[in-house]
Short mmCIF file of C-alpha atoms in Angstrom, two decimals:
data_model
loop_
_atom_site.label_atom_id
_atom_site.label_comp_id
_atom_site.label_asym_id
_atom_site.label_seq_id
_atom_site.Cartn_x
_atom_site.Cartn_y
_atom_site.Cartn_z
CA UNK A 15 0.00 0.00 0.00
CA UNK A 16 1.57 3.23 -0.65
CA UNK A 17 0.47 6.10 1.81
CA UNK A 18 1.30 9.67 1.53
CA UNK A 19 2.04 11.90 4.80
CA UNK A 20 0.33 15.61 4.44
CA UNK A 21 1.34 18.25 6.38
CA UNK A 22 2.76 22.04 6.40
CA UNK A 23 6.35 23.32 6.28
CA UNK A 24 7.33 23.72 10.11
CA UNK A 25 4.24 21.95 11.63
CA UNK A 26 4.89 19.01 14.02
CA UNK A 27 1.74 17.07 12.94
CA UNK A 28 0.24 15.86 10.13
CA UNK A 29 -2.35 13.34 8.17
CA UNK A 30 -1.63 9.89 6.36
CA UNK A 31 -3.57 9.86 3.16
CA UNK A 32 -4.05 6.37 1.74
CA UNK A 33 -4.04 5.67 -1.83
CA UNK A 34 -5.64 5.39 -4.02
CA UNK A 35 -7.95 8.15 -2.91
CA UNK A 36 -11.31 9.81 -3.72
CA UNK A 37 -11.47 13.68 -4.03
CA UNK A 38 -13.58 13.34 -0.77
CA UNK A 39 -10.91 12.11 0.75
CA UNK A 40 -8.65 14.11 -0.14
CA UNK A 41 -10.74 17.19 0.65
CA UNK A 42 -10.76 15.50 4.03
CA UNK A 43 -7.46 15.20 4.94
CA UNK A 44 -6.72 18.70 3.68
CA UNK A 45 -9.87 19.82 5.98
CA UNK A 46 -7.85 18.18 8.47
CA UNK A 47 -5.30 21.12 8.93
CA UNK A 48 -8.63 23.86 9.54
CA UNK A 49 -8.92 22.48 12.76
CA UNK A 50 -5.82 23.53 13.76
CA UNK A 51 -5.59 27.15 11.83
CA UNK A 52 -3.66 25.80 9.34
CA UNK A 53 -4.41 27.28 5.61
CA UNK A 54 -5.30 23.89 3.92
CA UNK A 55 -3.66 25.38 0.86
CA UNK A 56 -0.51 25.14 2.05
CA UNK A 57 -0.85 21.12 2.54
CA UNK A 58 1.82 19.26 0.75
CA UNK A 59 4.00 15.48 0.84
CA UNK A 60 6.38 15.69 3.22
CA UNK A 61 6.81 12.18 3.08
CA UNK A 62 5.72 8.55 1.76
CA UNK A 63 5.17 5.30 2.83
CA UNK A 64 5.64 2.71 0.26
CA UNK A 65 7.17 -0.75 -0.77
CA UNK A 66 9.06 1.29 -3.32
CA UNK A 67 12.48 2.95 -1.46
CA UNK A 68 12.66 6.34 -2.05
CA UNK A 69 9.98 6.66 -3.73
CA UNK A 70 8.65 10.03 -1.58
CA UNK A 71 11.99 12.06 -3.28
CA UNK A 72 10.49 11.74 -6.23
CA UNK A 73 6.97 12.56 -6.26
CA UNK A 74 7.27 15.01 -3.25
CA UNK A 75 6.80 17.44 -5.99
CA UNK A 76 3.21 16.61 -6.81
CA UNK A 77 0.55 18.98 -5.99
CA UNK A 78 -2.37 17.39 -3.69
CA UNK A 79 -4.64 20.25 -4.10
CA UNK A 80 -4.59 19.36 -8.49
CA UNK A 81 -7.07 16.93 -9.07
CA UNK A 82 -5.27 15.76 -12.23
CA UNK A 83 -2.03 15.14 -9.85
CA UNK A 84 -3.93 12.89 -7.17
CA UNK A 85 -5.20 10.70 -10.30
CA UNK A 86 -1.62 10.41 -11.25
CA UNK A 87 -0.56 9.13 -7.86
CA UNK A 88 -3.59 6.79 -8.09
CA UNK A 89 -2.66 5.52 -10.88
CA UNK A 90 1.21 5.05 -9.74
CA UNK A 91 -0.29 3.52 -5.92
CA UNK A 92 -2.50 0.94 -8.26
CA UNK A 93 0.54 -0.14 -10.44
CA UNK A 94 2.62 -0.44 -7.50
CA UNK A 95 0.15 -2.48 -6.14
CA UNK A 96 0.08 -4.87 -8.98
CA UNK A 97 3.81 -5.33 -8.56
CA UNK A 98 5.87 -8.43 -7.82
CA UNK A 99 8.61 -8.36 -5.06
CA UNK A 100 10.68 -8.47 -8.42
CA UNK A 101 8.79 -5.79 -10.02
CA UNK A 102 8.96 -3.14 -7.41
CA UNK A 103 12.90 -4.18 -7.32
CA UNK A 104 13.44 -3.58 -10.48
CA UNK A 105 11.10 -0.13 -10.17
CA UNK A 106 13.20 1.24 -7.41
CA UNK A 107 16.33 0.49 -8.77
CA UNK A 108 15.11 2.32 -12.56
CA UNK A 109 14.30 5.15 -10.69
CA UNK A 110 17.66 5.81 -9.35
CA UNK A 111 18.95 4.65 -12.44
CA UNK A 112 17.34 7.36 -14.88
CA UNK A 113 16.79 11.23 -15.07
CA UNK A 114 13.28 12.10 -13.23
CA UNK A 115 11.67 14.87 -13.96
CA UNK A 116 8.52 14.51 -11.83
CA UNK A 117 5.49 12.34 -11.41
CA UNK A 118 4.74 12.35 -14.86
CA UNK A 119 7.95 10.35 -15.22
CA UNK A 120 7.74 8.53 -12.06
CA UNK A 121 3.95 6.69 -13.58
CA UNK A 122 5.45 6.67 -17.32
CA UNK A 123 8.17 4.45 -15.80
CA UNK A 124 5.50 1.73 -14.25
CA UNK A 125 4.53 0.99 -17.91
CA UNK A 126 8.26 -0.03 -18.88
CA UNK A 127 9.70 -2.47 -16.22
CA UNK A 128 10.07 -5.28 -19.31
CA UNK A 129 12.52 -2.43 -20.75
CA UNK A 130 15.17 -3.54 -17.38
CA UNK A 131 16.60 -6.18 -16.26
CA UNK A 132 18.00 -7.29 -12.32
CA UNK A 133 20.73 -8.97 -11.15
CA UNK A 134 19.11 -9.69 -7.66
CA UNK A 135 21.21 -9.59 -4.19
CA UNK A 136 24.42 -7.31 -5.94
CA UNK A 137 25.01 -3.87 -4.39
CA UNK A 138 28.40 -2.53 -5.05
CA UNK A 139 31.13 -2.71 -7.78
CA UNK A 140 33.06 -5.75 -5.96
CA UNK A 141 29.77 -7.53 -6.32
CA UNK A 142 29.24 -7.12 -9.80
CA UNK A 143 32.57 -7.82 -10.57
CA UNK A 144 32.72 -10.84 -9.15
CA UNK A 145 29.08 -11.87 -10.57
CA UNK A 146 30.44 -10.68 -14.23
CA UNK A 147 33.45 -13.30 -13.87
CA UNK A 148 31.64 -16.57 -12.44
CA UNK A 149 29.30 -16.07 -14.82
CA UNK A 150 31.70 -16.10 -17.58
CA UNK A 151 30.90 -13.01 -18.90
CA UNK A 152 34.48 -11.23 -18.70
CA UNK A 153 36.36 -14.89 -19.29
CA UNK A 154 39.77 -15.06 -16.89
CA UNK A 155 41.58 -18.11 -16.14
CA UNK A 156 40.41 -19.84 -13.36
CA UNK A 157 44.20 -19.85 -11.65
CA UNK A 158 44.23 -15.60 -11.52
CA UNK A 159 40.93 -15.03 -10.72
CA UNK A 160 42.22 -15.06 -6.71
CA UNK A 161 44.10 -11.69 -8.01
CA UNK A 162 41.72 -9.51 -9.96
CA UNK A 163 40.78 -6.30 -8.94
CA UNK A 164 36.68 -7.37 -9.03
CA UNK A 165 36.16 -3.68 -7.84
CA UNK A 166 37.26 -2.27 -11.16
CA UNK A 167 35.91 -4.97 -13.09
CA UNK A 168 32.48 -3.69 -12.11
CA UNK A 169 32.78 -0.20 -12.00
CA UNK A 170 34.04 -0.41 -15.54
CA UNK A 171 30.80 -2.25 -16.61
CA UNK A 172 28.65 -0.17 -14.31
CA UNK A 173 30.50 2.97 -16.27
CA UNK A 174 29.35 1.42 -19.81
CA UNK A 175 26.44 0.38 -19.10
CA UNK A 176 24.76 2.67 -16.36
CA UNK A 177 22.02 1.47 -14.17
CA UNK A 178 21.82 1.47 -10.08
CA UNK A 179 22.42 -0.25 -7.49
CA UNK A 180 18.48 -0.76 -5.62
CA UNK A 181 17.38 -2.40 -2.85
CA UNK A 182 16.93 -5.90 -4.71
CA UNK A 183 20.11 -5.66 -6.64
CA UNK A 184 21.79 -3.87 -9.82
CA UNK A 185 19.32 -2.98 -12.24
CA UNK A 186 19.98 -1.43 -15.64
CA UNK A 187 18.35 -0.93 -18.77
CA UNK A 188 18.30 -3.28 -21.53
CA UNK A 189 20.80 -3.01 -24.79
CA UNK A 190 18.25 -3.01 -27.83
CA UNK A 191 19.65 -6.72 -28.15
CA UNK A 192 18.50 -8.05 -25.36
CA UNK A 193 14.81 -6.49 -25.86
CA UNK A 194 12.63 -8.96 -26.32
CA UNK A 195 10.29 -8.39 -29.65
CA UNK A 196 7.05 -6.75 -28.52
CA UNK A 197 5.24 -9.15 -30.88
CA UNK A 198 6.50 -12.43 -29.72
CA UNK A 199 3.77 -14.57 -27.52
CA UNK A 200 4.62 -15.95 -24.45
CA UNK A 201 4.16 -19.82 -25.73
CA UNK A 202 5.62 -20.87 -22.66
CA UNK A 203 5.79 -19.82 -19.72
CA UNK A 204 7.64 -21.78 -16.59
CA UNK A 205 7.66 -20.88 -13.06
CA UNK A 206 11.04 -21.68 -11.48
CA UNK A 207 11.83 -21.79 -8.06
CA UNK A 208 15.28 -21.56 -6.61
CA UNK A 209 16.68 -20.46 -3.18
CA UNK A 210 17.53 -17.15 -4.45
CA UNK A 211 13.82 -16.62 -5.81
CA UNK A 212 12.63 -18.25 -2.61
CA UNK A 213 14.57 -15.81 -0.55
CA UNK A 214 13.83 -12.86 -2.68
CA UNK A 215 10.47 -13.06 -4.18
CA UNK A 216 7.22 -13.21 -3.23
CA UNK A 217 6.59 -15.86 -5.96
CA UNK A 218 8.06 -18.27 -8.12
CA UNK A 219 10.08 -16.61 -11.30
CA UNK A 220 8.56 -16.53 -14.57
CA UNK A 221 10.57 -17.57 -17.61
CA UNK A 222 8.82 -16.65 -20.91
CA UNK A 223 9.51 -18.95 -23.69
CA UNK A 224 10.87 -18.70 -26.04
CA UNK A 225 13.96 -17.08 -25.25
CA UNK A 226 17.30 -15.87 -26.68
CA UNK A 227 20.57 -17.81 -25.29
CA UNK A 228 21.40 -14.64 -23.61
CA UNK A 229 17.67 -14.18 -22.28
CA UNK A 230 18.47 -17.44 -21.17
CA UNK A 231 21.22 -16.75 -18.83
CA UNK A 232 20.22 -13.61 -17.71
CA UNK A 233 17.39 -15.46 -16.12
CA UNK A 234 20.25 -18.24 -14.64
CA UNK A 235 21.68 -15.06 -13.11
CA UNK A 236 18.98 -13.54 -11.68
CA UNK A 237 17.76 -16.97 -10.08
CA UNK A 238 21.18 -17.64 -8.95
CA UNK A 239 21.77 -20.93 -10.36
CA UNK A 240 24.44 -21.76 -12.99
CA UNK A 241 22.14 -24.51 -15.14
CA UNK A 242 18.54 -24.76 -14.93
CA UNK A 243 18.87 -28.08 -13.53
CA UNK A 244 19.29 -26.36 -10.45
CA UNK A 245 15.81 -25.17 -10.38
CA UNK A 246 12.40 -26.52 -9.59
CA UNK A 247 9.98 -26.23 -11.90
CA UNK A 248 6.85 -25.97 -10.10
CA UNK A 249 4.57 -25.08 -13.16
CA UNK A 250 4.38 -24.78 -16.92
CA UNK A 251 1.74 -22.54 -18.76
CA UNK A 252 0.93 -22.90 -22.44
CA UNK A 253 -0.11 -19.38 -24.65
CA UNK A 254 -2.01 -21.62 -26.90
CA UNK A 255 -5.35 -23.78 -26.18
CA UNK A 256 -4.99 -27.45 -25.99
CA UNK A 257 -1.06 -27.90 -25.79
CA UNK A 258 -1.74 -28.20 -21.73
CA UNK A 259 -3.49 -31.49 -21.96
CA UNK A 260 -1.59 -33.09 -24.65
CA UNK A 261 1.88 -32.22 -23.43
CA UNK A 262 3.34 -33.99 -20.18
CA UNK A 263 4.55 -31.89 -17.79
CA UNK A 264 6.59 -34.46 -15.29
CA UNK A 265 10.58 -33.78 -15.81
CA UNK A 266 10.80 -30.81 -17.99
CA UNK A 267 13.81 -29.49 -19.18
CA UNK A 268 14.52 -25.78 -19.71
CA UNK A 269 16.23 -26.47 -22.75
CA UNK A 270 13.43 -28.62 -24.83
CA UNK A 271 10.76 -26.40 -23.09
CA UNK A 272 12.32 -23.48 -24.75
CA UNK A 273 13.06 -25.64 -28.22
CA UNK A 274 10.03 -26.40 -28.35
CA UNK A 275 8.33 -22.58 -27.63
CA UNK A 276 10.20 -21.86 -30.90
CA UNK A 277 8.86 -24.59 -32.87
CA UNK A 278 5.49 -23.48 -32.27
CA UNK A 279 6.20 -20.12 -32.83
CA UNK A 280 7.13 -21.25 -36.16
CA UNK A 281 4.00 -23.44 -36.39
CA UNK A 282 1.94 -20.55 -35.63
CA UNK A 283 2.95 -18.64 -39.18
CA UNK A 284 1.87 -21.34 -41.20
CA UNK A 285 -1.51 -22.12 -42.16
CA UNK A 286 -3.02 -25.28 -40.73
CA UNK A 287 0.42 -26.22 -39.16
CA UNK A 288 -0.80 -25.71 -35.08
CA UNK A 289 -3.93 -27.89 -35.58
CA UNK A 290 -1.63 -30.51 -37.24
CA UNK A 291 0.57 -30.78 -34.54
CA UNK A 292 -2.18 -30.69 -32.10
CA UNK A 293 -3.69 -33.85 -34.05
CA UNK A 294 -0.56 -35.49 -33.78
CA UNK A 295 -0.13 -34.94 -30.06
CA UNK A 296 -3.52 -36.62 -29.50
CA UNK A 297 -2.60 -39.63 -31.75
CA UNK A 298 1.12 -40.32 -30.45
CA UNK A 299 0.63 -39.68 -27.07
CA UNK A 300 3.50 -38.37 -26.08
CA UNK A 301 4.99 -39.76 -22.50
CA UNK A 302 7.09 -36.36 -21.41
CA UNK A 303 7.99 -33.23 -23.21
CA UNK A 304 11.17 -34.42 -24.98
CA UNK A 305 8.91 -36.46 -27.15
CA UNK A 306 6.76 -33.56 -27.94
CA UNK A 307 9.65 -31.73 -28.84
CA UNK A 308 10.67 -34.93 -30.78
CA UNK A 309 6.95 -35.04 -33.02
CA UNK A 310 7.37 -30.75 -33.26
CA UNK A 311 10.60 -31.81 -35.14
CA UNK A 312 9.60 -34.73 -37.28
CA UNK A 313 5.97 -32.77 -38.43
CA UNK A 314 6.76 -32.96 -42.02
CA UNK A 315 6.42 -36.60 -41.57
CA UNK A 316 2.61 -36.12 -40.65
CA UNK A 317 0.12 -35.15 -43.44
CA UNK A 318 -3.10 -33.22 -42.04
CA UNK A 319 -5.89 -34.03 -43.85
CA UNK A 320 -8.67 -32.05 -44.58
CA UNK A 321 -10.35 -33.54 -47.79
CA UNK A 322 -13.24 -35.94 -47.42
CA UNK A 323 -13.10 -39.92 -48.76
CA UNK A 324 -14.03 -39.13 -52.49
CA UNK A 325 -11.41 -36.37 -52.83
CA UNK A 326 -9.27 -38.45 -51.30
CA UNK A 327 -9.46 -41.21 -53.02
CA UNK A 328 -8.39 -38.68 -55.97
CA UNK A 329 -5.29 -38.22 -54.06
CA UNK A 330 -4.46 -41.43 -53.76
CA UNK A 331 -4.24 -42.23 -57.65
CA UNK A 332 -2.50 -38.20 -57.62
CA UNK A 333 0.16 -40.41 -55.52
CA UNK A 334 0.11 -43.53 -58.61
CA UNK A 335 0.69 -41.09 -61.20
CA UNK A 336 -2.69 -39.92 -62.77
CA UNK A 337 -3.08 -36.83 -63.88
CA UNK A 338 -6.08 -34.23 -63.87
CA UNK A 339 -7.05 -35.67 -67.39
CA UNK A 340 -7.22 -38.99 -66.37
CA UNK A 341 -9.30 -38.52 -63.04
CA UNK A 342 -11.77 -36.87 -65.02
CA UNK A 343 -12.12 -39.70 -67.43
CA UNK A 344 -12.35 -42.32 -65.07
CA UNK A 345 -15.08 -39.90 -63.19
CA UNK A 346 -18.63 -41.77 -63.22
CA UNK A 347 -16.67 -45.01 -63.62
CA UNK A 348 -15.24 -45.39 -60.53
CA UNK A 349 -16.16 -44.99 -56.90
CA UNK A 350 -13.66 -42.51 -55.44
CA UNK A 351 -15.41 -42.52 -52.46
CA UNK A 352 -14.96 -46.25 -51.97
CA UNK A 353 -11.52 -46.07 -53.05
CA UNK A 354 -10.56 -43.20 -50.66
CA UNK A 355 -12.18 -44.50 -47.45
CA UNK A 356 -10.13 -48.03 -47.77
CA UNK A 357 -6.99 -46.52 -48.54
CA UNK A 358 -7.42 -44.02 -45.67
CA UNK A 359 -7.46 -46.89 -43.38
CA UNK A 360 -5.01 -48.63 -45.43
CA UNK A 361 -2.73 -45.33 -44.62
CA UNK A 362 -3.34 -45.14 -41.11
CA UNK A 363 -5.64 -41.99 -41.33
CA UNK A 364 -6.93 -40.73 -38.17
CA UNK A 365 -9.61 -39.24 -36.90
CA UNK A 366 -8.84 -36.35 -34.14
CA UNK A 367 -10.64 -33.40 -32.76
CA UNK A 368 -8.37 -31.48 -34.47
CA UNK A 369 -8.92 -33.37 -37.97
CA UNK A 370 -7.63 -36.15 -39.83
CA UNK A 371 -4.47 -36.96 -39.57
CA UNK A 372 -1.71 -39.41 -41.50
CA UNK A 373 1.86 -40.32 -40.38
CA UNK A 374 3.87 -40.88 -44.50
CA UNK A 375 6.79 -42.71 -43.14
CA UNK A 376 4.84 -45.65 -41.04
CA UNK A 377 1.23 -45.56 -40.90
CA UNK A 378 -0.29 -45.87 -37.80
CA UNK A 379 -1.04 -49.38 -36.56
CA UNK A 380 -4.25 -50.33 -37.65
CA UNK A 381 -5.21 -52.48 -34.40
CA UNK A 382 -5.88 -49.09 -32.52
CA UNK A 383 -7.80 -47.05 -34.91
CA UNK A 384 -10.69 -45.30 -33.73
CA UNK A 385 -11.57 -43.48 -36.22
CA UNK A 386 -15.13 -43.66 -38.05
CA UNK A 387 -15.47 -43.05 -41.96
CA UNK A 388 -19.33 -43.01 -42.74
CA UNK A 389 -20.99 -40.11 -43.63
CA UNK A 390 -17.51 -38.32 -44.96
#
């Protein structure tokens, strides 16, 4: 909750005004200061209570008495509000880190946090230093690393890259590399706990797939572990319908999970190619999400079909080397129909929610088809 203190320069008492807050209230707490022969116009911040450090320095400016001000500091208590214990690090930290020029700056700033990344639990130069070289980021030998000056190491990357140093670490804003494509989907999304995030977060940390490399181990960094395999998985979350209860979720791995977030980001710009592998997911089955990865992979091996028997049976002799000419000769002399619904279970075709769907190398094993022809 973030509450601002009201009062008068040189007065030893004053009113907490929560926020958000109606003009009625408002008008209240000013009112407050009659009582004591105080000219309510003179009411200003004097101070602020919030989960945000420092945050009273920089909206101390703000005029309570402008009713386009207070919904501007509504606005800024509701974001805060909204916050993560990671969010409102990385909030505090972007403040010190930039030039603010008042509380229009101060809300604009809520509306970028994605723009910044943290490196939780590192406050000084020495500590950046030293997180910059076991990370592997500035590469020394192993056998002088006992000897470097990790001081200068991390002023001299705090010098080229800017940022602060905040209550839940060093925060600084992102190269135009490492921003991440305002169009791309969270496909994935896994919530990873570690010690670190258990220590420092309210919640478990959210990893949006997919994911550069480097995305990748910032994320290592700010969890504090140096492979994922260090981290619990406690949940995965799928951007697109169905993919939740046809892909296992037992013994992910970071890796495959972000593999395949890229393969269906691919599948998702071309036509037809989601609901194919969504049909193939609900005919193989797969046992964990390796093998989902695995079928993402092989797709072009799977033929979605969405013709019924008779133009399939057309298909079929397409396949034997008729031609257009041909078909349409043989048309009213043969039963494509017929021809098409035996070779469909000849092929393997099945039937899915999502459509019918083939496999080209090895057709799927007849003994276990469900899948009903009439009335196609």
């Amino acid at each position: 909750m973030t509450q601002l203190k009201l009062s008068v320069k040189g007065a030893r008492e004053g009113v907490a005004l929560n926020l958000p807050a109606t003009p009625a209230e408002v008008s209240e707490a000013c009112a407050w200061f009659s009582r004591l022969n105080i000219d309510p116009s003179e009411v200003q911040i004097i101070g602020v209570n919030s989960p945000i450090r420092k945050l009273g320095q920089y909206i101390s400016g703000a005029n309570v008495h402008s009713s386009e001000d207070i919904e501007k500091l509504n606005r800024l208590a509701e974001a805060i509000d909204q916050m993560d214990s990671r969010e409102q690090h990385i909030f505090a930290g972007a403040l010190d880190a930039e030039s603010i020029n008042g509380l229009d700056d101060v809300v604009k700033l809520t509306t970028h946090l994605g723009d910044y990344i943290i490196l939780p639990n590192i406050d000084s130069d020495t500590e950046l230093g030293r997180f910059l070289v076991d990370t592997g980021y500035k590469n020394f030998p192993e056998a002088v690393q006992p000897y470097l000056d990790y001081r200068a190491i991390g002023a001299e990357y705090y010098a080229e890259n800017g940022g602060a140093y905040g209550p839940g670490g060093y925060v600084r804003r992102k190269s135009s590399l490492e921003q991440t494509p305002e169009h791309r989907d969270a496909l994935i999304t896994l919530h990873l706990l570690t010690q670190r995030v258990a220590e420092t977060m309210a919640e478990p940390y959210r990893l949006i797939l997919p994911a550069t490399d480097e995305e990748l181990d910032q994320a290592k960094a700010q969890i504090g572990v140096d492979h994922f395999t260090e981290a619990t998985i406690v949940k995965a979350e799928f951007g697109k319908p169905y993919l939740a209860e046809l892909i296992p979720q037992d013994c992910i791995c970071v890796e495959d999970a972000n593999e395949l977030a890229l393969g269906i980001e691919e599948m998702t710009q071309r036509d037809g190619e989601l609901l194919k592998f969504l049909a193939v997911l609900s005919v193989e089955q797969p046992e964990t999400m390796t093998d989902a990865l695995r079928f993402a992979m092989e797709l072009d091996d799977y033929e979605r079909i969405t013709e019924g028997t008779y133009e399939y049976g057309q298909s079929v002799l397409r396949r034997h080397g008729a031609d257009d000419e041909l078909l349409e000769a043989m048309d009213g002399y043969m039963d494509f129909a017929k021809l098409g619904e035996a070779s469909m279970i000849e092929d393997g075709v099945r039937q899915t929610e999502f459509g019918l769907i083939r496999r080209c190398s090895t057709p799927f094993p007849e003994e276990t088809q469900t899948m009903q022809m009439g009335g196609m």
